[in-house]
Each structure stands twice: as structure tokens, then as C-alpha cells.
Coordinates of C-alpha atoms in Angstrom, one line a residue:
Chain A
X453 CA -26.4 -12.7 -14.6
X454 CA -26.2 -12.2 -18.4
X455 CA -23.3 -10.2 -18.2
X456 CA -21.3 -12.4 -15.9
X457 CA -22.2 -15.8 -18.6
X458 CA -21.0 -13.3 -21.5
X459 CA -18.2 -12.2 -19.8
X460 CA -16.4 -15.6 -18.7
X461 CA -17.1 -17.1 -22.5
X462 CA -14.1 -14.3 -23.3
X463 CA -12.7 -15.1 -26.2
X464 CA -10.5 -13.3 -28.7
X465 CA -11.7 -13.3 -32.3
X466 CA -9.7 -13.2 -35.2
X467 CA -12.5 -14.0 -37.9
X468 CA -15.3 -11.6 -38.5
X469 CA -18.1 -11.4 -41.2
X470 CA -19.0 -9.2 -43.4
X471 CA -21.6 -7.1 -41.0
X472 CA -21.2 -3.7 -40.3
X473 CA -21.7 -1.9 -37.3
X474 CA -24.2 0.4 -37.1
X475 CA -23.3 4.5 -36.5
X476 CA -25.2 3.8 -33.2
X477 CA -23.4 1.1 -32.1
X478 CA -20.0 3.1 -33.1
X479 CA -21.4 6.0 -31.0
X480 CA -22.1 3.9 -27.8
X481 CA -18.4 1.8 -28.5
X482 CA -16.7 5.0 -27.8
X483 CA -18.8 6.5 -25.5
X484 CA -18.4 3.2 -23.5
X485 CA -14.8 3.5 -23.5
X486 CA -14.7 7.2 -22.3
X487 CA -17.1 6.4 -19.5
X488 CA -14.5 4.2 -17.7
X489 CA -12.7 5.7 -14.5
X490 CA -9.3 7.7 -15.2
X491 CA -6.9 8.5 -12.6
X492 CA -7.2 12.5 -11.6
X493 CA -10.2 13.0 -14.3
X494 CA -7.2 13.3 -16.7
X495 CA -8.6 11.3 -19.8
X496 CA -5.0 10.4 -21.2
X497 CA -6.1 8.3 -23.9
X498 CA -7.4 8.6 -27.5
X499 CA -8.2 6.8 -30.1
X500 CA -7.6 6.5 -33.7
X501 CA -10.1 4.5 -35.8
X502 CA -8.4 3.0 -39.1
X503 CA -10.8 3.2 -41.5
X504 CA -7.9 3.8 -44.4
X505 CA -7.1 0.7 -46.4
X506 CA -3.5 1.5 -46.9
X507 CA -2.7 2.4 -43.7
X508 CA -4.5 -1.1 -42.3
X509 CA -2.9 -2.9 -44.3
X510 CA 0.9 -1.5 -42.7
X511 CA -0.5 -2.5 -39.5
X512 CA -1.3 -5.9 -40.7
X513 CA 2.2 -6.0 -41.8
X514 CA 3.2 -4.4 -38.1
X515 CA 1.0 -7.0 -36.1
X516 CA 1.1 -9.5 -38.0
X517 CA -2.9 -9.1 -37.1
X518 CA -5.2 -9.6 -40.2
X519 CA -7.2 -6.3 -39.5
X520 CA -7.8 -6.2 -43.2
X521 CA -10.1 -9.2 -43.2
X522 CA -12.9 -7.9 -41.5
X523 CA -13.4 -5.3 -43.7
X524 CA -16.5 -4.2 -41.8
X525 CA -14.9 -4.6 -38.4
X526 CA -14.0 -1.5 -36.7
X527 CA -10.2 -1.0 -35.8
X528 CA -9.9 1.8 -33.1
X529 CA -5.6 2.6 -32.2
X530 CA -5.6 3.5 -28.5
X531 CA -3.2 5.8 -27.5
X532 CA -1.9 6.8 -24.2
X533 CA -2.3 10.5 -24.6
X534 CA -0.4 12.9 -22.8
X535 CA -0.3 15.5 -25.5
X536 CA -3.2 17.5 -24.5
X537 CA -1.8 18.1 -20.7
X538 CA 1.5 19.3 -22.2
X539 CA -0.5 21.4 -24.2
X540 CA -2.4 22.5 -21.7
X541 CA 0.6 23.1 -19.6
X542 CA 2.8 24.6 -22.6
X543 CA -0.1 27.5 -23.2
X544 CA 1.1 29.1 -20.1
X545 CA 4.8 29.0 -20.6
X546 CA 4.9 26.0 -18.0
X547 CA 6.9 23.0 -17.7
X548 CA 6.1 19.7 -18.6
X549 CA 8.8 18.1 -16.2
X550 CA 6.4 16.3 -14.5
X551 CA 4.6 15.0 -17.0
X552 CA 7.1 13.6 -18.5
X553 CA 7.5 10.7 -15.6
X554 CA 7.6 7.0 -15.8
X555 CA 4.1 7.8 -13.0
X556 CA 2.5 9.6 -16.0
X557 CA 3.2 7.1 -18.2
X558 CA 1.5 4.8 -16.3
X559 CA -1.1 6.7 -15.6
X560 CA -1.6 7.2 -19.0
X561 CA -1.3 3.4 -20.3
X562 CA -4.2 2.5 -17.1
X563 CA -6.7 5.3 -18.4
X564 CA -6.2 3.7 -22.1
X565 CA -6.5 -0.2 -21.5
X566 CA -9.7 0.5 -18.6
X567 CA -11.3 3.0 -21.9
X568 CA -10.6 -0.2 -24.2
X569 CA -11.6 -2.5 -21.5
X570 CA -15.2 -1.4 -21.2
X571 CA -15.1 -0.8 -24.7
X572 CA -14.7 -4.4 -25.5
X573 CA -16.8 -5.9 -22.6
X574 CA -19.9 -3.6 -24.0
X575 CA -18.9 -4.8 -27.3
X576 CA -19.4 -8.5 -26.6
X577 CA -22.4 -7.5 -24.5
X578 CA -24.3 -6.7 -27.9
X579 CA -22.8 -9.8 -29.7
X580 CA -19.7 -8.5 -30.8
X581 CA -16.7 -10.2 -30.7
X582 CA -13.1 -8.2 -30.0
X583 CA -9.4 -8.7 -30.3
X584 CA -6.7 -6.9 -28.7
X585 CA -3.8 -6.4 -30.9
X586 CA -0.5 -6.1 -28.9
X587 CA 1.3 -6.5 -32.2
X588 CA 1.0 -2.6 -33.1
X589 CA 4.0 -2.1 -30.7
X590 CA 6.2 -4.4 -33.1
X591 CA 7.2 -1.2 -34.7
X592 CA 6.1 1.8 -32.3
X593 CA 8.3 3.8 -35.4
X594 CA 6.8 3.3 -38.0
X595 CA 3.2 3.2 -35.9
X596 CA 3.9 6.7 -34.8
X597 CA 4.7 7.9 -38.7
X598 CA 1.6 6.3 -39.9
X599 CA -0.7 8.2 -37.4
X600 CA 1.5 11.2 -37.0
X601 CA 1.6 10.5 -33.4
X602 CA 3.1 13.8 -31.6
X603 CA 5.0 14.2 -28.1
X604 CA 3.7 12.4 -25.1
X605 CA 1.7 10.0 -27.2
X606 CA 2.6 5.9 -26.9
X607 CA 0.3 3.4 -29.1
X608 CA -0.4 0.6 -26.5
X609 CA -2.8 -1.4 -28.8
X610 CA -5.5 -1.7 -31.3
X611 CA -8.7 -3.2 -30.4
X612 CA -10.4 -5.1 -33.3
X613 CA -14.5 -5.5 -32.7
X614 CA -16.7 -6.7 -35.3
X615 CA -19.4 -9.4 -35.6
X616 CA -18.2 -12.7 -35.0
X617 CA -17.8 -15.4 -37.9
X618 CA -16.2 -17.8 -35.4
X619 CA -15.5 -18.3 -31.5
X620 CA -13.0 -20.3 -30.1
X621 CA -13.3 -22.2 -27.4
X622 CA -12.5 -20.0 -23.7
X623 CA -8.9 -20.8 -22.2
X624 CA -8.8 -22.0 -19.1
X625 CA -7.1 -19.3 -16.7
X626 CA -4.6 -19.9 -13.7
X627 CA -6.6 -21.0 -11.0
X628 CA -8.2 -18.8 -8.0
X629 CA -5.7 -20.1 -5.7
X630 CA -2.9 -18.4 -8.3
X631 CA -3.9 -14.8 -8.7
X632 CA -6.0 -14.2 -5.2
X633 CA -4.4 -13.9 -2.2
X634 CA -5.4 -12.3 1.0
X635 CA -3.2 -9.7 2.8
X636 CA -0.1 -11.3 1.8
X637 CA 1.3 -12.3 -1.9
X638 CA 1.3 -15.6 -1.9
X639 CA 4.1 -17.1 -4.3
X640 CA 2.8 -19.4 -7.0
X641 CA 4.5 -22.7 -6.1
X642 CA 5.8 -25.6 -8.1
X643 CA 2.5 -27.5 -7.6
X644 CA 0.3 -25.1 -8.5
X645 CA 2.3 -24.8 -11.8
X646 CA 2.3 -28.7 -12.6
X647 CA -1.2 -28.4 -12.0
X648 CA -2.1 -26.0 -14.1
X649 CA 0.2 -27.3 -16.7
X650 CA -1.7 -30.4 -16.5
X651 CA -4.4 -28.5 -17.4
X652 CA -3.5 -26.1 -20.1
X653 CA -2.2 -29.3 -21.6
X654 CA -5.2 -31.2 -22.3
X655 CA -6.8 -27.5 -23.3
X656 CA -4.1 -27.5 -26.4
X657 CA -4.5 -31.0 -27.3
X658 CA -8.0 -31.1 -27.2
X659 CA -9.2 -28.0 -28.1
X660 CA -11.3 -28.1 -31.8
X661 CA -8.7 -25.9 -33.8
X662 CA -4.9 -25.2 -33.6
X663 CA -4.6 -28.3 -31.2
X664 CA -0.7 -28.1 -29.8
X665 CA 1.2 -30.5 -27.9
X666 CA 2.4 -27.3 -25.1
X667 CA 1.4 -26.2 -22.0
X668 CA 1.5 -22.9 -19.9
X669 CA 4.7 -22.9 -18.7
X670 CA 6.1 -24.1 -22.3
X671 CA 4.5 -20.6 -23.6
X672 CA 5.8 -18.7 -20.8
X673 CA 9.2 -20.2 -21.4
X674 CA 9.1 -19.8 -25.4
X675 CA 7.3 -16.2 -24.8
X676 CA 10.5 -14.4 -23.2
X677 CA 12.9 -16.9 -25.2
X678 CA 13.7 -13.6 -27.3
X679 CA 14.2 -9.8 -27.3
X680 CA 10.6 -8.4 -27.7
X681 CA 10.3 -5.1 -28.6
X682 CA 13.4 -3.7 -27.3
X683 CA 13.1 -0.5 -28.1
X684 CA 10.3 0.9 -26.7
X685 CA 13.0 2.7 -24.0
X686 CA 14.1 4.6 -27.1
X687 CA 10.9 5.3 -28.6
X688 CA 9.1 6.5 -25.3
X689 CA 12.4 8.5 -24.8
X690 CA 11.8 10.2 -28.3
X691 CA 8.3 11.1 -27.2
X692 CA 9.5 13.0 -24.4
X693 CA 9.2 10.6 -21.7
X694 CA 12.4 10.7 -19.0
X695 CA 13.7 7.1 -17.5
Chain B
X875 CA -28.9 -1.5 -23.6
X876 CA -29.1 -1.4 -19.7
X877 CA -25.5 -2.0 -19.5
X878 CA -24.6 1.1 -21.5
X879 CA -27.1 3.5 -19.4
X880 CA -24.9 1.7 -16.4
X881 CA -21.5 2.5 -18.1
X882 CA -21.9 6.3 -19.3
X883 CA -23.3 6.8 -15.5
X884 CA -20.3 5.7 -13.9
X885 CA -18.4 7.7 -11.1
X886 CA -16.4 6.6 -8.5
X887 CA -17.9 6.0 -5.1
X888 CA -16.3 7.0 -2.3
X889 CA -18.8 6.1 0.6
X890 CA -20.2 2.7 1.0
X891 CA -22.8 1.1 3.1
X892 CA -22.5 -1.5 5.5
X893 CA -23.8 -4.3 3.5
X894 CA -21.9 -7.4 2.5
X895 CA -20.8 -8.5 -0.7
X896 CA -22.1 -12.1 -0.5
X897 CA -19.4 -15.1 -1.3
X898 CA -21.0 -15.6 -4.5
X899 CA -20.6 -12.2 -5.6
X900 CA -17.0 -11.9 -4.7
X901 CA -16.4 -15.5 -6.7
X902 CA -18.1 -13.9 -9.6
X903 CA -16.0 -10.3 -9.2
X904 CA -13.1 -12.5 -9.7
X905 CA -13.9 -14.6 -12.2
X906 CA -15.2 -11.6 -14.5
X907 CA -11.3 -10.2 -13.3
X908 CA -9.7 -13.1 -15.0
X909 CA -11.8 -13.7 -17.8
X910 CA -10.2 -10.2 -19.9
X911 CA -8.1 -10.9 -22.1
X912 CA -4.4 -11.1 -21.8
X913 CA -1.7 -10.3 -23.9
X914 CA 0.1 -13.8 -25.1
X915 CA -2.4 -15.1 -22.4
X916 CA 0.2 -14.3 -20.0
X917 CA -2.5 -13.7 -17.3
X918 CA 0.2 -11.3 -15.6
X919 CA -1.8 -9.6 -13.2
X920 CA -2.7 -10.8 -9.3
X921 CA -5.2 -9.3 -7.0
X922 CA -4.5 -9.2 -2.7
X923 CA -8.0 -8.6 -1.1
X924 CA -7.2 -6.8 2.0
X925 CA -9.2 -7.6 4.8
X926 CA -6.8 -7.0 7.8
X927 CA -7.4 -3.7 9.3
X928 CA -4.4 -2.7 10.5
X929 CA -3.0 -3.2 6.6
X930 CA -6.2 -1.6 5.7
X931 CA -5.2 1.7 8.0
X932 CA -1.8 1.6 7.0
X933 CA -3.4 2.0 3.2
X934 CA -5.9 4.9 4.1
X935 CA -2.6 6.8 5.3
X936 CA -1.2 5.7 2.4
X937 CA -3.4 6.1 -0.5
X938 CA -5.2 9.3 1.3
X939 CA -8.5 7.0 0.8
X940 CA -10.7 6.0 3.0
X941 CA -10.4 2.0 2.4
X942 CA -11.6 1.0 6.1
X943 CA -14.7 3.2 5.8
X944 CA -16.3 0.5 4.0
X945 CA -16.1 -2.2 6.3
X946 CA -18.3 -4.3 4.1
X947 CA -16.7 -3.7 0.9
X948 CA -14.2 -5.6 -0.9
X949 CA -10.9 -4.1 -1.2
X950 CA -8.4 -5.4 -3.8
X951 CA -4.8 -4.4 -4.9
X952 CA -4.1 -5.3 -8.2
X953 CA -0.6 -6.4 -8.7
X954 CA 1.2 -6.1 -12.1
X955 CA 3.1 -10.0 -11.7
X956 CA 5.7 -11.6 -14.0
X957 CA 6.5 -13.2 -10.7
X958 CA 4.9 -16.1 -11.7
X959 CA 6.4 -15.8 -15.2
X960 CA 10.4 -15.9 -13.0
X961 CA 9.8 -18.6 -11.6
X962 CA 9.0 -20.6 -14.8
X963 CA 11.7 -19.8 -16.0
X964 CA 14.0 -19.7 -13.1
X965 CA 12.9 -23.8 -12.4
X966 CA 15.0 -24.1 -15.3
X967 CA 17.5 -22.1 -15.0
X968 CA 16.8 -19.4 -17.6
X969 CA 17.3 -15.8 -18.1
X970 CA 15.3 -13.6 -17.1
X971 CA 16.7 -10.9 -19.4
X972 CA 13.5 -10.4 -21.9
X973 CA 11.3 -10.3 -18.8
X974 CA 12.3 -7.5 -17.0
X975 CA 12.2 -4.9 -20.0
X976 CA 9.8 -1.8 -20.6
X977 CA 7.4 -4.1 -23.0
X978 CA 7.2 -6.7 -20.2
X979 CA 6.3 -4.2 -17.9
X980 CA 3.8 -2.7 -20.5
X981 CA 2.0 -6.1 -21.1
X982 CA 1.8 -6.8 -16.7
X983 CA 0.0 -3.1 -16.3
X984 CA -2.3 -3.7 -19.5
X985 CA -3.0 -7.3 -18.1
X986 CA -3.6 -5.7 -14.4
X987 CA -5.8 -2.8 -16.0
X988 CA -8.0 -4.9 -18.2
X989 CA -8.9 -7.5 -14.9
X990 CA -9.1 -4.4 -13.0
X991 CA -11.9 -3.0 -15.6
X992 CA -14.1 -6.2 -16.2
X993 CA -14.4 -6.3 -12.6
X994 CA -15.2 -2.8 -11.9
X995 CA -17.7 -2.8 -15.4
X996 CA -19.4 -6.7 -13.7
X997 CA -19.6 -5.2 -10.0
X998 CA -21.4 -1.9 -11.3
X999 CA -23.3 -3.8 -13.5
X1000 CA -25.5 -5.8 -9.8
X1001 CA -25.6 -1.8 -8.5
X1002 CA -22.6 -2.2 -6.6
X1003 CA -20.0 0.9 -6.5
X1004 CA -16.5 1.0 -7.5
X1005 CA -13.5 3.1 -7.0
X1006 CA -10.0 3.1 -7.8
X1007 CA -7.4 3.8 -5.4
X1008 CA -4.4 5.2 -7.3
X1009 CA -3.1 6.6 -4.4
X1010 CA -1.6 3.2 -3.3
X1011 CA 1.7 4.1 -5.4
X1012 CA 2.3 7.1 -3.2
X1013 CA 4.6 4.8 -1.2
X1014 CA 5.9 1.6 -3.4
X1015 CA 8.2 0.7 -1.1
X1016 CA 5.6 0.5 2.0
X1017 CA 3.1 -1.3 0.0
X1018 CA 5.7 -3.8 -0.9
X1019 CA 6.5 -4.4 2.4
X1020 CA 3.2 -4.7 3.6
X1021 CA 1.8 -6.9 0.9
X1022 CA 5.2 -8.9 1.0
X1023 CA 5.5 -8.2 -2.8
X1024 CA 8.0 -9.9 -4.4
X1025 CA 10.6 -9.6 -7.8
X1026 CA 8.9 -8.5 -11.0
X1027 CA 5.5 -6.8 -9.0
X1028 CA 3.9 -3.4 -9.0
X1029 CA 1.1 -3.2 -7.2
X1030 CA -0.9 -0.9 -9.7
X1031 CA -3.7 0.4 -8.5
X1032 CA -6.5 -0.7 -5.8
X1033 CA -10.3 -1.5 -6.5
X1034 CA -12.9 -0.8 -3.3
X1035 CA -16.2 -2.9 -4.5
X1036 CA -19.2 -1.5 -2.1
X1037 CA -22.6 -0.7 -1.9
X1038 CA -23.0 2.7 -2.9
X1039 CA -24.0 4.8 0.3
X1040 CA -24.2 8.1 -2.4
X1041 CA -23.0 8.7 -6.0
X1042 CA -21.8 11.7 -7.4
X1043 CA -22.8 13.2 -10.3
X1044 CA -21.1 12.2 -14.0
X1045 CA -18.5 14.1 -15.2
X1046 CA -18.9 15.7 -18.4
X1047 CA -16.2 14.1 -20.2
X1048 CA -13.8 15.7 -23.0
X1049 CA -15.9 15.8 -26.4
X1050 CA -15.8 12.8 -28.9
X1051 CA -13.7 14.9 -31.5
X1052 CA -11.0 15.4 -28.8
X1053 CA -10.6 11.9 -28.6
X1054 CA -11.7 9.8 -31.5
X1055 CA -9.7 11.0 -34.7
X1056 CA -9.7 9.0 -37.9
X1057 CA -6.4 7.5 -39.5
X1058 CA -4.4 10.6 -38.4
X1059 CA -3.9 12.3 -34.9
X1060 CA -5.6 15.6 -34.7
X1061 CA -4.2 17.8 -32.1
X1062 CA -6.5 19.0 -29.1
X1063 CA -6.9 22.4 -30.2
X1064 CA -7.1 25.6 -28.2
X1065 CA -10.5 26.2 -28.9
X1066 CA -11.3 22.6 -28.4
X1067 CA -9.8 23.0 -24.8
X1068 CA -11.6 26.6 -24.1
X1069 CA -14.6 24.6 -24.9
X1070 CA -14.1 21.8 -22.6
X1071 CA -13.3 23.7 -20.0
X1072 CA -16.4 26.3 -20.3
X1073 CA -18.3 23.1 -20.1
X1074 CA -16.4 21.6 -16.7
X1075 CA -16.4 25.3 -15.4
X1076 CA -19.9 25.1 -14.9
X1077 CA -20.0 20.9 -13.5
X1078 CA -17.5 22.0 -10.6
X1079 CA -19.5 25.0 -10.1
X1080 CA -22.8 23.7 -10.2
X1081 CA -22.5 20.0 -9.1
X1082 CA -24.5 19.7 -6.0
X1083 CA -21.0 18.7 -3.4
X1084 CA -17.7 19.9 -3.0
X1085 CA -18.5 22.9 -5.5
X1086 CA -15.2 24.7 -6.7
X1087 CA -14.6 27.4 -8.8
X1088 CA -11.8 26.0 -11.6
X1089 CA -11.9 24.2 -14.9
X1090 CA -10.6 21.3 -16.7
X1091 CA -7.0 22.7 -17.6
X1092 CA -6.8 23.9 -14.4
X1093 CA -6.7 20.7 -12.9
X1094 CA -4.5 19.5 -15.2
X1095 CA -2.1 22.7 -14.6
X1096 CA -2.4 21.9 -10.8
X1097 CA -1.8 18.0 -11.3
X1098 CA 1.9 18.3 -12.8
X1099 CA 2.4 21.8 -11.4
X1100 CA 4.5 19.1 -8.4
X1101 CA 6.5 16.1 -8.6
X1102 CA 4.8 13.0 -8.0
X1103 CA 5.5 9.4 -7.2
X1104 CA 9.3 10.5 -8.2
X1105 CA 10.9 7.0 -7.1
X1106 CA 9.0 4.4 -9.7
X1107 CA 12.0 4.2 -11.6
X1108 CA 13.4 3.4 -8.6
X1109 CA 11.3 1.1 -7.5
X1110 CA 10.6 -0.4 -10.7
X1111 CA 14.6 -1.0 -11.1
X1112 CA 14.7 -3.1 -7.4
X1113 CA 12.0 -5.1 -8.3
X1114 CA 14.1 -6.5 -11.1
X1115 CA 13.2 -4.1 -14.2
X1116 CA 15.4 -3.0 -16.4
X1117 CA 15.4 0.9 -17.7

């Protein structure tokens, strides 16, 4: 029951003290994260810890994540890796045709967010508190310069996890009714949405820090307002992948 | 530290025992779903729990996985859904343009992946068994129809929750310094891989069912040595997304 109580207080956390993490702890993070299922036994992920203070600092500047304040956080890159197969496949002269799909991609980007996902749920289940950072992919580029990424490799995300100097409060999510259905999808109706808008409303307002008059839908709506990221077609071209 | 012995003894279950997961439990596999994080807190991720048993055979031929052995587990397809995020924006009449890109898509499987993974990490952690059902993308198109899935879905990849009837042993995954680098990529090496696969040499020889004589970069040789799941793009493109 522990678990479950840790695991719906979830929240992201952007503020970390000075605390290290003990090797032990490092050593159990990452084996955590490679015990997780991966489709076919292929392990397409990796990870790059950033330990380097320049090249943090470029991926604050990237993320527009402040990875360099917890200077005693850890800040593991995870990489969908298909580098090895194609290695594994170049060795003996063969083709990497078909590992070079939009299927292996996804593949890959699964095995690499369920290896960061029981990374960051052991994490918080020692005290630790975690934050994805999406923002990498602002500049896939210059993210793939800075850790000499080769072929078949696509940064999906950094994963911040030191020891918490602050929590926000936990965001109320969509409601049951929303995301489970049984046999059938079930559309998410017009009522549902005022509800939940309703809601995610008084969450913003009254919530103890960064209170905002918005709601869900306003966030949604604002969210894909712009381009985001609009080349990652190109970049995951570059890197060999065939669309 | 009970929850790491749990974790770095996972495998996948593929035979279940009769007994039910109670209502509570299901709640509780749910809510430990929707309590990862999300990117943007976008939340773009839906489960179907299949129950009906004719869609549940129509899977099994599907997927190649025996989903209605387990008459007592819980079987859930998680759906990668910005069908939700349309219609917000669709109610007032804007584009859907920045939705239906390659990072949009990225952001729904991460979303899916990380529920997917909190689940899986929560229902091992009461001694139930999990497996993932990949296979379900061997045919998009009949999944769709059968789950009536909608514009701007992918049903990802399903989760069977049971009672474990047997468990197989771990498998010895690739070394730490194959996967964790620090600031920099480091290739997998050939010796690194002649390692690995003198190691998973003996696991497939010596584990105790379904003994075979091949290795790690055989399987990987073997995986991509066909075409597979060749119409995603397609797919992908008549749900609405944009290559």
C-alpha cells in the first residue's frame, strides 16, 4: 500500500537540495530502469548521465530546464538506441532496412520511457523526487552534437532525480470515466470536458504557488497554438530512420 | 528495498491463474496508470480493458498471445490519444495542424508508455504478473476497428495483469557499461557484444523451459532479418498524422 500512496502524490520537481545520491542508490537507479520489460528482449535504450558542467548548462539552455541547480541531482539523457542492432546487423554485411522503420522507432521510444519509468517510480520510492525533461528535444541538433549521438539514436528526454527541496501540490488528472473505457473507445464528450475544466480551474487558482487563472482545455488550446519541434522528421531522417 | 528485489526480478508472465483481480485492485492499477507524469500534462494516453471474449479471441489471433487464457486477468490496450486534445480544439474551431506532427506523436507514446509502466511496476509490486502484448500492432487497422478507435489514436501496446500461474527466469540483461555512458555516447563495442552474448548463450541454453541454442545478436539478427508492421506510416497517416 506504500507504493500505491507514493505513487498517486506524483509530482514533478524542479527544486532539489544540495544532497547527493549515494553510488548505491546510482547503481539500483539504473539497474531499475534496465529491469523494465522491452519489446523482443531488444534493450533499445541507453542512457547518458551529464555529470559535465558545460555540457548541462547547454541543455539548460536547450530545455529551458534548470538542471544546473541541483548540482547534486543526477541527470541521466535517455536515448532510444538502435545503434547496437545496426551494429549487430552491420558485423555481418546485413541490412539495416528494417530497422530503420517508423515500428522500430517505436519500439525503441517504448523500451526507453518504460526504463525511465521504473527508474523514476523507484526513485520516489526511496524519497527522491524526479522530473522529466521533454525540453531536450527543443534542439535534437545540437543535443545530438553535444553527446555525439550516432545513427539510429533519438534523445526522447532527460530524467532529473535528486532529493527534494520542494513538492508541489499533485494535479488533478482527467477523470476515470475519460481515459478507461471497456471494449469500445468511448469519445470524451463536451461534458466531461466542462467538468473537468471546472476542476482544473479551481486547481490553478488555488493551488499554493504559480496560481493561474486557466484551465485544461485553455492549456490544450495554448499547447498546440504553435509549431513545436518541427523538425524532428528531419532529424530522425538524418539518423537513418525512413518515413 | 523490497521494491527493487521486485523490479530486477521482473519477467513477463505468460500464464495466469484463475483468480480475480478484486475491484479495488483494478481502481488502484488505474490510478497508479494515471498518476506518471505527462509531458505538458497533456495526459495523452487512454486504456480499453477488454473483457468481451469474442474481441478478446479476435486479439489472441491477432497479437499471437494468449489474452483469453487468463480469464481472470485484466487485459488493457493502451491507446496513444490526442483524440481528446481534437476535440478541444475542434469545439472552437481550430487547427489541428501542430497536433498531428512527429513530436505530438512522440509525447502520446511517451505519455501511453510511462501509465503503461507505473501500472505494470504497482501490479508487480501486490505479486501480480504483467506482460506486454506488443503484438497488438500486427494489424492496426483490425484493432481500430475493433476498439472503434478514432482520429489521432494508436493503440500502442497491451498490458495482461494476472496472477502468475509460473514465472520464468530473469534475463541477464546487457552490462551497465553498454548502456550507461557519461557525457558522451560510447559505442557498443564488438567485444562488448561477444561478451553479452557468451553470457545469453548460456541463459537460453541453460534456462530451465523452452531451451534454445542462439545468443543475443542472434536474435537481434533474426528480429530485423523480415519486415514488420510495414503499414504504421500508413496507418499513422489515416489517423490524422502528418509525416
Amino acid at each position: 500500500m506504500e507504493l500505491f500512496e507514493t505513487m498517486i502524490q506524483h509530482t514533478s520537481v524542479r527544486s532539489f537540495t544540495d544532497q547527493k545520491l549515494s553510488a548505491e542508490l546510482q547503481e539500483q537507479l539504473v539497474l531499475a530502469a534496465q529491469s523494465a520489460s522491452s519489446s523482443n528482449f531488444l534493450q533499445a535504450c541507453s542512457l547518458i548521465q551529464v555529470t559535465d558542467n558545460i555540457k548541462r548548462k547547454a541543455i539548460e539552455t536547450i530545455a529551458k530546464f534548470p538542471v544546473d541547480n541541483g548540482t547534486n541531482g543526477q541527470f541521466y539523457i535517455f536515448v532510444a538506441d538502435l545503434n547496437k542492432h545496426a551494429q549487430v546487423l552491420q558485423q555481418q554485411n546485413l541490412s539495416t532496412e528494417h530497422l530503420s522503420t517508423m515500428e522500430s522507432l517505436v519500439v525503441a521510444i517504448v523500451d526507453t520511457a518504460l526504463a525511465a519509468q521504473s527508474m523514476a517510480v523507484y526513485a520516489e520510492s526511496v524519497e527522491l523526487g524526479i522530473c522529466y525533461v521533454g525540453g531536450i528535444r527543443n534542439d535534437l541538433f545540437k543535443m545530438k552534437d553535444l553527446l555525439d549521438l550516432p545513427k539510429f539514436t533519438y534523445p526522447v528526454f532527460g530524467l532529473f532525480v535528486g532529493y527534494p527541496a520542494e513538492k508541489n501540490e499533485v494535479k488533478p488528472r482527467l477523470p476515470k470515466t475519460a481515459i478507461l473505457n471497456t471494449n469500445t473507445y468511448q469519445p470524451f464528450t463536451p461534458a466531461m470536458l466542462a467538468d473537468y475544466d471546472e476542476v482544473t480551474t479551481t486547481y490553478y487558482l488555488e493551488r499554493s504557488t504559480n496560481m493561474q487563472a486557466t484551465s485544461w482545455s485553455e492549456k490544450v488550446r495554448r499547447h498546440f497554438a504553435q509549431a513545436r519541434r518541427s523538425n524532428t522528421i528531419d532529424f530522425l531522417k538524418k539518423q537513418g530512420f525512413v518515413f
